[in-house]
Amino acid sequence: MGLDEGQPAATVWDNPAEIIRSLQPEHPVLVFAPDVLEQRAREFIAGFPGLVTYAVKSNPDAAVIRNLVAAGITGFDVASPFEIDLIGRLAPHAARHYHNPVRSRAEIAHAVAAGIKAWSVDSRSELDKLFQQVPPEGCEISPRFKLPVPGAAYDFGSKFGATPELAAELLREVAARGYVPSLTFHPGTQCTDPAAWEQYIRTAAEIAAMAGVTPRRLNVGGGFPSWRVHGVEPDLRAIFELIGRTTARVFGHDAPVLVCEPGRGLCADAFAIITRVKAVRDGQSVFLNDGVYGSMNELPVIGNLDRVEVLTPQGEPRGENGPGRVVFGPTCDSVDRLPGEISLPENIAEGDYVIFHGAGAYSTVTNTRFNGFGELSQLTVRRFH
Ligand SMILES: *Cc1c(COP(=O)(O)O)cnc(C)c1O
């Protein structure tokens, strides 16, 4: 049984069906299974050939952080003073990598004062800011590079990442100034093609050769996929093995220490969202009490969660999912619609509950109170079925 600080044992539910039967929740409920999170963390730690850190932004809930620490996670990717302080409080012995490549001078000063020793950077101007404010002793700076490779749900390279040529120049300057030189990249979130990592790692070796610098560490980013499509469970082990094999092959004796920073891949599958059907309008489109202004904010960008289950108010399965239907959220904005159509049981009815599995990443954090909706409670379960 996982830790879940702040919640007495009596409030651990058996599964979502029990919550539905007992509470008949009118507002969306996020259900958290600490055991699933710990199991996934152990899979990463055992399988990834290097240090596993957690990207806090994907779900910064205190129970998530504490359960990850209990499972053996010793490092975190943080992107803001808030996240730096959060991890400082919840996991005071953990490493914090400040891997948001653009920061204000005030943010840099906050991080230096908090003892941050690992930074990423993707431009000359931001590197100069670090040189001015961060003492080099024991400090790692990792140029972040990008490649035009497919595989992810959307393109991360449109905002961050230097070209390999610029990354080589930055790496050389980092080493010359006495900082620990490392490299990093992010293949893009929900990256289901392991070949993306292979190509990035090969380019990392080329950057090191161009710079004439041996990177101490190579951080292969997040992007590890969670289970979003019914019947298609991602094969993390295959990705881990390819990363290890490729690094050994292209770097040889000078292989850097590997680091990864999954967000979604660690936390998503440990949560489900219980939503309720407000209306089946004239037997056609379904209106839920949660939507893209709530905990499903990322779906229009990344695509639907396909692991959908419909239960009656008695907690019984409504039946096999049938033809696709248009699904709307509760607000008055017409943008508040899940992409495309979602396969739901033919006899779905007002008052039913629609459970979206694998919904722990980028859901709580992007929930708004638009139109007065967005009330979202969190309950703990032992299992999802
Ligand atoms: C968002 C982010 C991550 C986590 O990405 P996932 O796709 O959720 O694994 C890791 N590293 C950096 C620098 C990020 O910005």
Tab-separated table of C-alpha atoms and ligand atoms in Angstrom:
chain	number	residue	atom	x	y	z
A	1	MET	CA	0.000	0.000	0.000
A	2	GLY	CA	1.422	3.359	-0.996
A	3	LEU	CA	1.783	6.406	1.188
A	4	ASP	CA	-0.934	8.959	0.883
A	5	GLU	CA	-0.202	11.637	3.440
A	6	GLY	CA	-3.084	13.726	4.646
A	7	GLN	CA	-5.730	11.097	4.008
A	8	PRO	CA	-6.670	8.707	6.797
A	9	ALA	CA	-6.781	5.044	5.837
A	10	ALA	CA	-10.578	5.018	6.064
A	11	THR	CA	-10.818	7.167	2.919
A	12	VAL	CA	-8.982	4.705	0.682
A	13	TRP	CA	-11.644	3.312	-1.640
A	14	ASP	CA	-11.539	-0.045	-3.288
A	15	ASN	CA	-12.130	1.189	-6.856
A	16	PRO	CA	-14.015	3.870	-8.819
A	17	ALA	CA	-17.219	1.796	-8.861
A	18	GLU	CA	-17.335	1.898	-5.074
A	19	ILE	CA	-16.940	5.684	-5.121
A	20	ILE	CA	-19.785	5.996	-7.605
A	21	ARG	CA	-22.123	3.724	-5.631
A	22	SER	CA	-21.365	5.431	-2.332
A	23	LEU	CA	-21.022	9.101	-3.246
A	24	GLN	CA	-22.904	9.607	-6.528
A	25	PRO	CA	-20.454	12.465	-7.217
A	26	GLU	CA	-21.961	15.480	-8.992
A	27	HIS	CA	-18.546	17.027	-9.697
A	28	PRO	CA	-15.600	15.405	-11.469
A	29	VAL	CA	-13.418	13.221	-9.237
A	30	LEU	CA	-9.806	12.396	-9.899
A	31	VAL	CA	-8.956	8.988	-8.471
A	32	PHE	CA	-5.387	8.179	-7.543
A	33	ALA	CA	-3.956	4.673	-7.148
A	34	PRO	CA	-0.661	5.057	-5.237
A	35	ASP	CA	0.225	1.410	-5.809
A	36	VAL	CA	0.070	1.893	-9.567
A	37	LEU	CA	2.342	4.936	-9.312
A	38	GLU	CA	4.886	3.109	-7.156
A	39	GLN	CA	4.846	0.125	-9.471
A	40	ARG	CA	5.530	2.353	-12.493
A	41	ALA	CA	8.326	4.168	-10.648
A	42	ARG	CA	9.966	0.840	-9.818
A	43	GLU	CA	9.674	-0.200	-13.472
A	44	PHE	CA	11.534	2.957	-14.514
A	45	ILE	CA	14.201	2.595	-11.826
A	46	ALA	CA	14.823	-1.073	-12.632
A	47	GLY	CA	14.686	-0.687	-16.401
A	48	PHE	CA	16.177	2.692	-17.278
A	49	PRO	CA	19.987	2.498	-17.555
A	50	GLY	CA	20.661	5.650	-15.512
A	51	LEU	CA	19.115	8.168	-13.125
A	52	VAL	CA	15.322	8.581	-13.186
A	53	THR	CA	14.020	12.051	-12.307
A	54	TYR	CA	10.382	13.175	-12.302
A	55	ALA	CA	9.139	16.203	-14.271
A	56	VAL	CA	7.138	17.914	-11.535
A	57	LYS	CA	4.992	20.004	-13.864
A	58	SER	CA	3.025	17.002	-15.112
A	59	ASN	CA	1.407	16.487	-11.693
A	60	PRO	CA	2.837	18.332	-8.680
A	61	ASP	CA	0.411	16.811	-6.150
A	62	ALA	CA	2.105	16.255	-2.783
A	63	ALA	CA	0.876	12.655	-2.598
A	64	VAL	CA	2.465	11.973	-5.997
A	65	ILE	CA	5.821	13.431	-4.945
A	66	ARG	CA	5.826	11.535	-1.631
A	67	ASN	CA	4.918	8.218	-3.220
A	68	LEU	CA	7.629	8.649	-5.851
A	69	VAL	CA	10.205	9.312	-3.130
A	70	ALA	CA	8.960	6.230	-1.250
A	71	ALA	CA	9.420	4.199	-4.433
A	72	GLY	CA	13.027	5.369	-4.747
A	73	ILE	CA	12.923	8.435	-7.025
A	74	THR	CA	15.822	10.719	-5.989
A	75	GLY	CA	15.713	13.523	-8.557
A	76	PHE	CA	13.222	16.002	-9.983
A	77	ASP	CA	13.011	18.212	-13.054
A	78	VAL	CA	11.763	21.611	-11.875
A	79	ALA	CA	10.806	24.582	-14.033
A	80	SER	CA	9.989	27.451	-11.668
A	81	PRO	CA	10.777	28.860	-8.214
A	82	PHE	CA	7.467	27.368	-7.030
A	83	GLU	CA	8.504	23.859	-8.101
A	84	ILE	CA	12.015	24.354	-6.698
A	85	ASP	CA	10.562	25.208	-3.294
A	86	LEU	CA	7.905	22.491	-3.453
A	87	ILE	CA	10.536	19.772	-3.926
A	88	GLY	CA	12.788	21.474	-1.385
A	89	ARG	CA	9.991	20.961	1.150
A	90	LEU	CA	8.666	17.538	0.126
A	91	ALA	CA	11.942	15.845	-0.877
A	92	PRO	CA	14.734	17.836	0.774
A	93	HIS	CA	17.447	15.310	-0.124
A	94	ALA	CA	16.522	14.987	-3.792
A	95	ALA	CA	18.440	16.497	-6.723
A	96	ARG	CA	16.641	19.314	-8.524
A	97	HIS	CA	17.420	19.965	-12.195
A	98	TYR	CA	16.275	23.414	-13.301
A	99	HIS	CA	15.540	22.438	-16.900
A	100	ASN	CA	13.444	25.324	-18.110
A	101	PRO	CA	15.912	26.896	-20.575
A	102	VAL	CA	14.566	30.464	-20.224
A	103	ARG	CA	14.500	32.203	-16.819
A	104	SER	CA	14.300	35.733	-15.507
A	105	ARG	CA	17.236	37.080	-13.507
A	106	ALA	CA	15.085	36.993	-10.379
A	107	GLU	CA	14.277	33.329	-10.992
A	108	ILE	CA	17.974	32.513	-11.462
A	109	ALA	CA	18.801	34.289	-8.195
A	110	HIS	CA	16.054	32.336	-6.395
A	111	ALA	CA	17.416	29.045	-7.739
A	112	VAL	CA	21.026	29.860	-6.802
A	113	ALA	CA	19.909	30.703	-3.271
A	114	ALA	CA	17.975	27.421	-3.121
A	115	GLY	CA	21.129	25.482	-4.025
A	116	ILE	CA	20.271	24.450	-7.594
A	117	LYS	CA	23.263	22.769	-9.273
A	118	ALA	CA	21.906	21.639	-12.649
A	119	TRP	CA	20.659	23.902	-15.435
A	120	SER	CA	19.732	23.576	-19.085
A	121	VAL	CA	20.109	26.252	-21.732
A	122	ASP	CA	19.379	26.611	-25.447
A	123	SER	CA	20.678	30.069	-26.369
A	124	ARG	CA	23.713	32.282	-26.032
A	125	SER	CA	21.806	35.077	-24.289
A	126	GLU	CA	20.438	32.753	-21.592
A	127	LEU	CA	23.856	31.130	-21.136
A	128	ASP	CA	25.364	34.585	-20.543
A	129	LYS	CA	22.764	35.201	-17.829
A	130	LEU	CA	23.820	31.955	-16.119
A	131	PHE	CA	27.529	32.858	-16.406
A	132	GLN	CA	26.779	36.174	-14.683
A	133	GLN	CA	24.767	34.750	-11.790
A	134	VAL	CA	25.690	31.087	-11.203
A	135	PRO	CA	29.024	30.203	-9.566
A	136	PRO	CA	30.685	27.395	-11.573
A	137	GLU	CA	31.779	25.191	-8.639
A	138	GLY	CA	30.069	21.828	-8.972
A	139	CYS	CA	27.439	23.275	-11.318
A	140	GLU	CA	26.260	21.443	-14.392
A	141	ILE	CA	24.958	23.258	-17.466
A	142	SER	CA	23.335	21.181	-20.210
A	143	PRO	CA	22.808	22.704	-23.646
A	144	ARG	CA	19.456	21.485	-24.969
A	145	PHE	CA	19.279	20.636	-28.648
A	146	LYS	CA	16.474	19.731	-31.008
A	147	LEU	CA	15.989	17.695	-34.149
A	148	PRO	CA	13.112	17.608	-36.590
A	149	VAL	CA	12.159	14.025	-35.685
A	150	PRO	CA	8.599	12.693	-35.574
A	151	GLY	CA	7.217	10.270	-32.999
A	152	ALA	CA	5.693	12.519	-30.354
A	153	ALA	CA	2.125	13.736	-29.938
A	154	TYR	CA	3.223	17.246	-30.822
A	155	ASP	CA	6.392	19.137	-31.620
A	156	PHE	CA	8.357	20.352	-28.579
A	157	GLY	CA	11.119	21.769	-30.772
A	158	SER	CA	8.985	24.746	-31.813
A	159	LYS	CA	9.722	26.447	-28.484
A	160	PHE	CA	12.942	25.038	-27.042
A	161	GLY	CA	16.164	23.546	-28.310
A	162	ALA	CA	19.302	24.783	-30.067
A	163	THR	CA	20.501	23.452	-33.394
A	164	PRO	CA	23.246	20.829	-32.997
A	165	GLU	CA	25.796	23.404	-34.193
A	166	LEU	CA	24.781	25.970	-31.592
A	167	ALA	CA	24.595	23.263	-28.914
A	168	ALA	CA	28.214	22.332	-29.697
A	169	GLU	CA	29.300	25.957	-29.275
A	170	LEU	CA	27.397	26.277	-26.012
A	171	LEU	CA	28.863	22.993	-24.736
A	172	ARG	CA	32.392	24.195	-25.492
A	173	GLU	CA	31.783	27.486	-23.635
A	174	VAL	CA	30.262	25.703	-20.649
A	175	ALA	CA	33.364	23.510	-20.317
A	176	ALA	CA	35.758	26.425	-20.890
A	177	ARG	CA	34.131	28.391	-18.071
A	178	GLY	CA	34.628	25.568	-15.591
A	179	TYR	CA	31.054	24.268	-15.365
A	180	VAL	CA	30.248	20.581	-15.700
A	181	PRO	CA	29.329	20.122	-19.382
A	182	SER	CA	26.334	17.899	-20.138
A	183	LEU	CA	23.723	17.620	-22.868
A	184	THR	CA	19.954	17.304	-22.900
A	185	PHE	CA	17.003	17.011	-25.262
A	186	HIS	CA	13.284	16.254	-25.095
A	187	PRO	CA	11.872	14.125	-27.933
A	188	GLY	CA	8.335	15.502	-27.419
A	189	THR	CA	5.595	14.302	-25.131
A	190	GLN	CA	3.880	10.897	-25.537
A	191	CYS	CA	6.635	9.742	-27.887
A	192	THR	CA	5.656	6.276	-29.063
A	193	ASP	CA	8.541	5.783	-31.490
A	194	PRO	CA	11.751	4.602	-29.748
A	195	ALA	CA	13.734	5.548	-32.872
A	196	ALA	CA	13.360	9.214	-31.857
A	197	TRP	CA	15.647	8.630	-28.862
A	198	GLU	CA	18.111	6.708	-31.037
A	199	GLN	CA	18.432	9.598	-33.441
A	200	TYR	CA	18.802	12.170	-30.669
A	201	ILE	CA	21.496	10.141	-28.884
A	202	ARG	CA	23.424	9.718	-32.130
A	203	THR	CA	23.310	13.493	-32.625
A	204	ALA	CA	24.446	14.037	-29.021
A	205	ALA	CA	27.629	12.116	-29.850
A	206	GLU	CA	28.121	14.282	-32.950
A	207	ILE	CA	27.680	17.436	-30.875
A	208	ALA	CA	30.266	16.185	-28.366
A	209	ALA	CA	32.696	15.491	-31.220
A	210	MET	CA	32.066	18.914	-32.804
A	211	ALA	CA	32.692	20.600	-29.447
A	212	GLY	CA	35.674	18.422	-28.548
A	213	VAL	CA	34.057	18.001	-25.135
A	214	THR	CA	33.021	14.788	-23.391
A	215	PRO	CA	29.654	15.418	-21.741
A	216	ARG	CA	29.468	14.198	-18.154
A	217	ARG	CA	25.762	13.345	-18.441
A	218	LEU	CA	23.196	12.959	-21.183
A	219	ASN	CA	19.612	13.695	-20.162
A	220	VAL	CA	17.279	12.004	-22.636
A	221	GLY	CA	14.278	14.038	-21.514
A	222	GLY	CA	10.736	13.002	-20.862
A	223	GLY	CA	8.319	11.929	-23.555
A	224	PHE	CA	7.939	8.330	-22.346
A	225	PRO	CA	4.432	7.313	-23.353
A	226	SER	CA	1.587	6.496	-21.003
A	227	TRP	CA	-1.221	4.085	-21.868
A	228	ARG	CA	-3.756	6.158	-23.824
A	229	VAL	CA	-5.112	3.780	-26.429
A	230	HIS	CA	-7.222	0.780	-25.408
A	231	GLY	CA	-5.360	-2.449	-26.163
A	232	VAL	CA	-2.068	-0.725	-27.063
A	233	GLU	CA	0.086	-0.656	-23.939
A	234	PRO	CA	3.409	1.130	-24.499
A	235	ASP	CA	6.575	-0.962	-24.247
A	236	LEU	CA	8.818	1.080	-21.931
A	237	ARG	CA	11.351	-1.705	-21.655
A	238	ALA	CA	12.044	-1.579	-25.391
A	239	ILE	CA	12.680	2.171	-25.168
A	240	PHE	CA	14.990	1.771	-22.153
A	241	GLU	CA	16.998	-0.928	-23.897
A	242	LEU	CA	17.374	1.048	-27.101
A	243	ILE	CA	18.561	4.104	-25.138
A	244	GLY	CA	21.189	2.055	-23.291
A	245	ARG	CA	22.347	0.202	-26.377
A	246	THR	CA	22.577	3.311	-28.562
A	247	THR	CA	24.498	5.288	-25.938
A	248	ALA	CA	27.069	2.517	-25.514
A	249	ARG	CA	27.441	2.160	-29.276
A	250	VAL	CA	27.835	5.814	-30.268
A	251	PHE	CA	29.882	7.059	-27.293
A	252	GLY	CA	31.988	3.940	-26.612
A	253	HIS	CA	34.377	4.417	-23.672
A	254	ASP	CA	33.333	8.035	-23.158
A	255	ALA	CA	29.680	7.213	-22.561
A	256	PRO	CA	27.979	9.892	-20.437
A	257	VAL	CA	25.898	8.972	-17.404
A	258	LEU	CA	22.282	8.750	-18.558
A	259	VAL	CA	19.439	10.678	-16.960
A	260	CYS	CA	15.760	10.772	-17.910
A	261	GLU	CA	12.990	13.091	-16.747
A	262	PRO	CA	9.592	11.518	-17.442
A	263	GLY	CA	6.437	13.319	-16.378
A	264	ARG	CA	3.531	11.679	-18.162
A	265	GLY	CA	5.234	8.261	-18.325
A	266	LEU	CA	5.406	8.108	-14.527
A	267	CYS	CA	2.181	9.707	-13.328
A	268	ALA	CA	-0.519	9.438	-16.019
A	269	ASP	CA	-1.583	5.823	-15.547
A	270	ALA	CA	-1.902	6.179	-11.766
A	271	PHE	CA	-5.027	8.328	-12.168
A	272	ALA	CA	-8.492	8.151	-13.678
A	273	ILE	CA	-11.130	10.856	-13.920
A	274	ILE	CA	-14.719	10.064	-13.010
A	275	THR	CA	-17.030	12.399	-14.936
A	276	ARG	CA	-20.832	12.397	-15.003
A	277	VAL	CA	-23.239	12.606	-17.932
A	278	LYS	CA	-25.287	15.788	-17.481
A	279	ALA	CA	-27.346	15.206	-20.573
A	280	VAL	CA	-27.645	13.154	-23.712
A	281	ARG	CA	-29.061	15.934	-25.850
A	282	ASP	CA	-31.933	14.604	-27.945
A	283	GLY	CA	-30.294	11.187	-27.819
A	284	GLN	CA	-27.211	12.415	-29.669
A	285	SER	CA	-24.343	14.399	-28.198
A	286	VAL	CA	-23.167	13.777	-24.647
A	287	PHE	CA	-22.599	16.622	-22.173
A	288	LEU	CA	-20.160	15.825	-19.334
A	289	ASN	CA	-19.427	17.766	-16.156
A	290	ASP	CA	-15.756	18.003	-17.183
A	291	GLY	CA	-14.091	19.132	-20.384
A	292	VAL	CA	-11.261	21.015	-22.017
A	293	TYR	CA	-11.434	23.900	-19.522
A	294	GLY	CA	-11.310	21.316	-16.757
A	295	SER	CA	-9.061	18.312	-16.395
A	296	MET	CA	-9.094	17.473	-20.122
A	297	ASN	CA	-7.299	20.588	-21.229
A	298	GLU	CA	-4.647	18.828	-23.290
A	299	LEU	CA	-6.928	16.537	-25.285
A	300	PRO	CA	-7.478	18.945	-28.211
A	301	VAL	CA	-3.691	19.102	-28.639
A	302	ILE	CA	-2.708	15.518	-27.913
A	303	GLY	CA	-5.836	13.567	-28.874
A	304	ASN	CA	-8.517	11.721	-26.923
A	305	LEU	CA	-7.932	9.327	-24.114
A	306	ASP	CA	-9.285	6.152	-25.622
A	307	ARG	CA	-9.452	4.149	-22.373
A	308	VAL	CA	-13.027	5.068	-21.558
A	309	GLU	CA	-15.439	3.094	-19.393
A	310	VAL	CA	-19.087	3.920	-18.652
A	311	LEU	CA	-20.732	2.874	-15.383
A	312	THR	CA	-24.334	3.249	-14.275
A	313	PRO	CA	-25.129	5.173	-11.059
A	314	GLN	CA	-25.157	1.730	-9.394
A	315	GLY	CA	-21.528	1.268	-10.452
A	316	GLU	CA	-22.341	-1.438	-13.001
A	317	PRO	CA	-20.840	-1.502	-16.516
A	318	ARG	CA	-23.256	0.160	-18.967
A	319	GLY	CA	-22.101	-2.179	-21.732
A	320	GLU	CA	-19.810	-2.393	-24.714
A	321	ASN	CA	-18.682	0.860	-26.235
A	322	GLY	CA	-20.508	1.432	-29.510
A	323	PRO	CA	-20.607	4.121	-32.189
A	324	GLY	CA	-18.784	7.407	-31.753
A	325	ARG	CA	-20.535	10.417	-30.254
A	326	VAL	CA	-19.714	14.071	-29.932
A	327	VAL	CA	-18.777	14.837	-26.322
A	328	PHE	CA	-19.033	18.347	-24.874
A	329	GLY	CA	-17.809	19.791	-21.600
A	330	PRO	CA	-19.989	21.848	-19.242
A	331	THR	CA	-19.010	25.434	-20.111
A	332	CYS	CA	-20.831	27.731	-22.552
A	333	ASP	CA	-17.844	27.931	-24.869
A	334	SER	CA	-18.191	25.943	-28.083
A	335	VAL	CA	-14.453	25.157	-27.941
A	336	ASP	CA	-15.325	23.007	-24.912
A	337	ARG	CA	-15.605	19.801	-26.904
A	338	LEU	CA	-13.426	16.692	-26.911
A	339	PRO	CA	-11.737	16.112	-30.266
A	340	GLY	CA	-13.566	14.068	-32.887
A	341	GLU	CA	-15.956	11.511	-31.481
A	342	ILE	CA	-15.727	9.056	-28.609
A	343	SER	CA	-16.974	5.498	-28.701
A	344	LEU	CA	-19.594	5.102	-25.941
A	345	PRO	CA	-22.276	2.510	-25.167
A	346	GLU	CA	-25.387	2.862	-27.330
A	347	ASN	CA	-27.636	3.076	-24.243
A	348	ILE	CA	-25.560	5.635	-22.306
A	349	ALA	CA	-27.947	7.676	-20.158
A	350	GLU	CA	-28.165	10.885	-18.195
A	351	GLY	CA	-26.640	10.342	-14.745
A	352	ASP	CA	-24.158	7.689	-15.948
A	353	TYR	CA	-20.490	8.018	-15.118
A	354	VAL	CA	-17.779	8.138	-17.781
A	355	ILE	CA	-14.358	7.141	-16.478
A	356	PHE	CA	-11.261	8.196	-18.384
A	357	HIS	CA	-8.271	6.028	-17.430
A	358	GLY	CA	-4.665	7.170	-17.656
A	359	ALA	CA	-5.533	10.792	-16.883
A	360	GLY	CA	-2.929	11.784	-14.282
A	361	ALA	CA	-0.673	13.999	-16.407
A	362	TYR	CA	-1.377	17.616	-17.311
A	363	SER	CA	-4.920	17.328	-15.928
A	364	THR	CA	-5.030	18.758	-12.399
A	365	VAL	CA	-2.559	21.499	-13.270
A	366	THR	CA	-4.426	22.910	-16.228
A	367	ASN	CA	-7.900	22.753	-14.697
A	368	THR	CA	-9.583	26.194	-14.740
A	369	ARG	CA	-12.657	27.573	-12.985
A	370	PHE	CA	-14.074	28.991	-16.231
A	371	ASN	CA	-17.858	29.546	-16.067
A	372	GLY	CA	-17.820	28.455	-12.431
A	373	PHE	CA	-17.082	24.819	-13.290
A	374	GLY	CA	-13.832	23.013	-12.541
A	375	GLU	CA	-14.499	21.757	-9.021
A	376	LEU	CA	-12.297	18.683	-8.900
A	377	SER	CA	-11.767	16.512	-5.846
A	378	GLN	CA	-9.190	13.773	-5.469
A	379	LEU	CA	-9.810	10.400	-3.853
A	380	THR	CA	-7.527	7.444	-3.344
A	381	VAL	CA	-8.262	3.929	-4.597
A	382	ARG	CA	-6.565	0.569	-4.240
A	383	ARG	CA	-7.144	-0.376	-7.847
A	384	PHE	CA	-9.039	0.790	-10.928
A	385	HIS	CA	-11.272	-2.275	-11.425
B	1	LIG	C1	7.581	18.751	-19.731
B	1	LIG	C2	8.982	18.325	-19.607
B	1	LIG	C3	9.283	17.007	-19.259
B	1	LIG	C4	8.225	15.945	-19.085
B	1	LIG	O1	7.646	15.618	-20.296
B	1	LIG	P1	6.668	14.352	-20.430
B	1	LIG	O2	6.316	14.326	-21.855
B	1	LIG	O3	5.511	14.597	-19.539
B	1	LIG	O4	7.451	13.157	-19.995
B	1	LIG	C5	10.604	16.670	-19.085
B	1	LIG	N1	11.584	17.583	-19.267
B	1	LIG	C6	11.347	18.863	-19.611
B	1	LIG	C7	12.467	19.805	-19.771
B	1	LIG	C8	10.031	19.268	-19.791
B	1	LIG	O5	9.779	20.532	-20.146
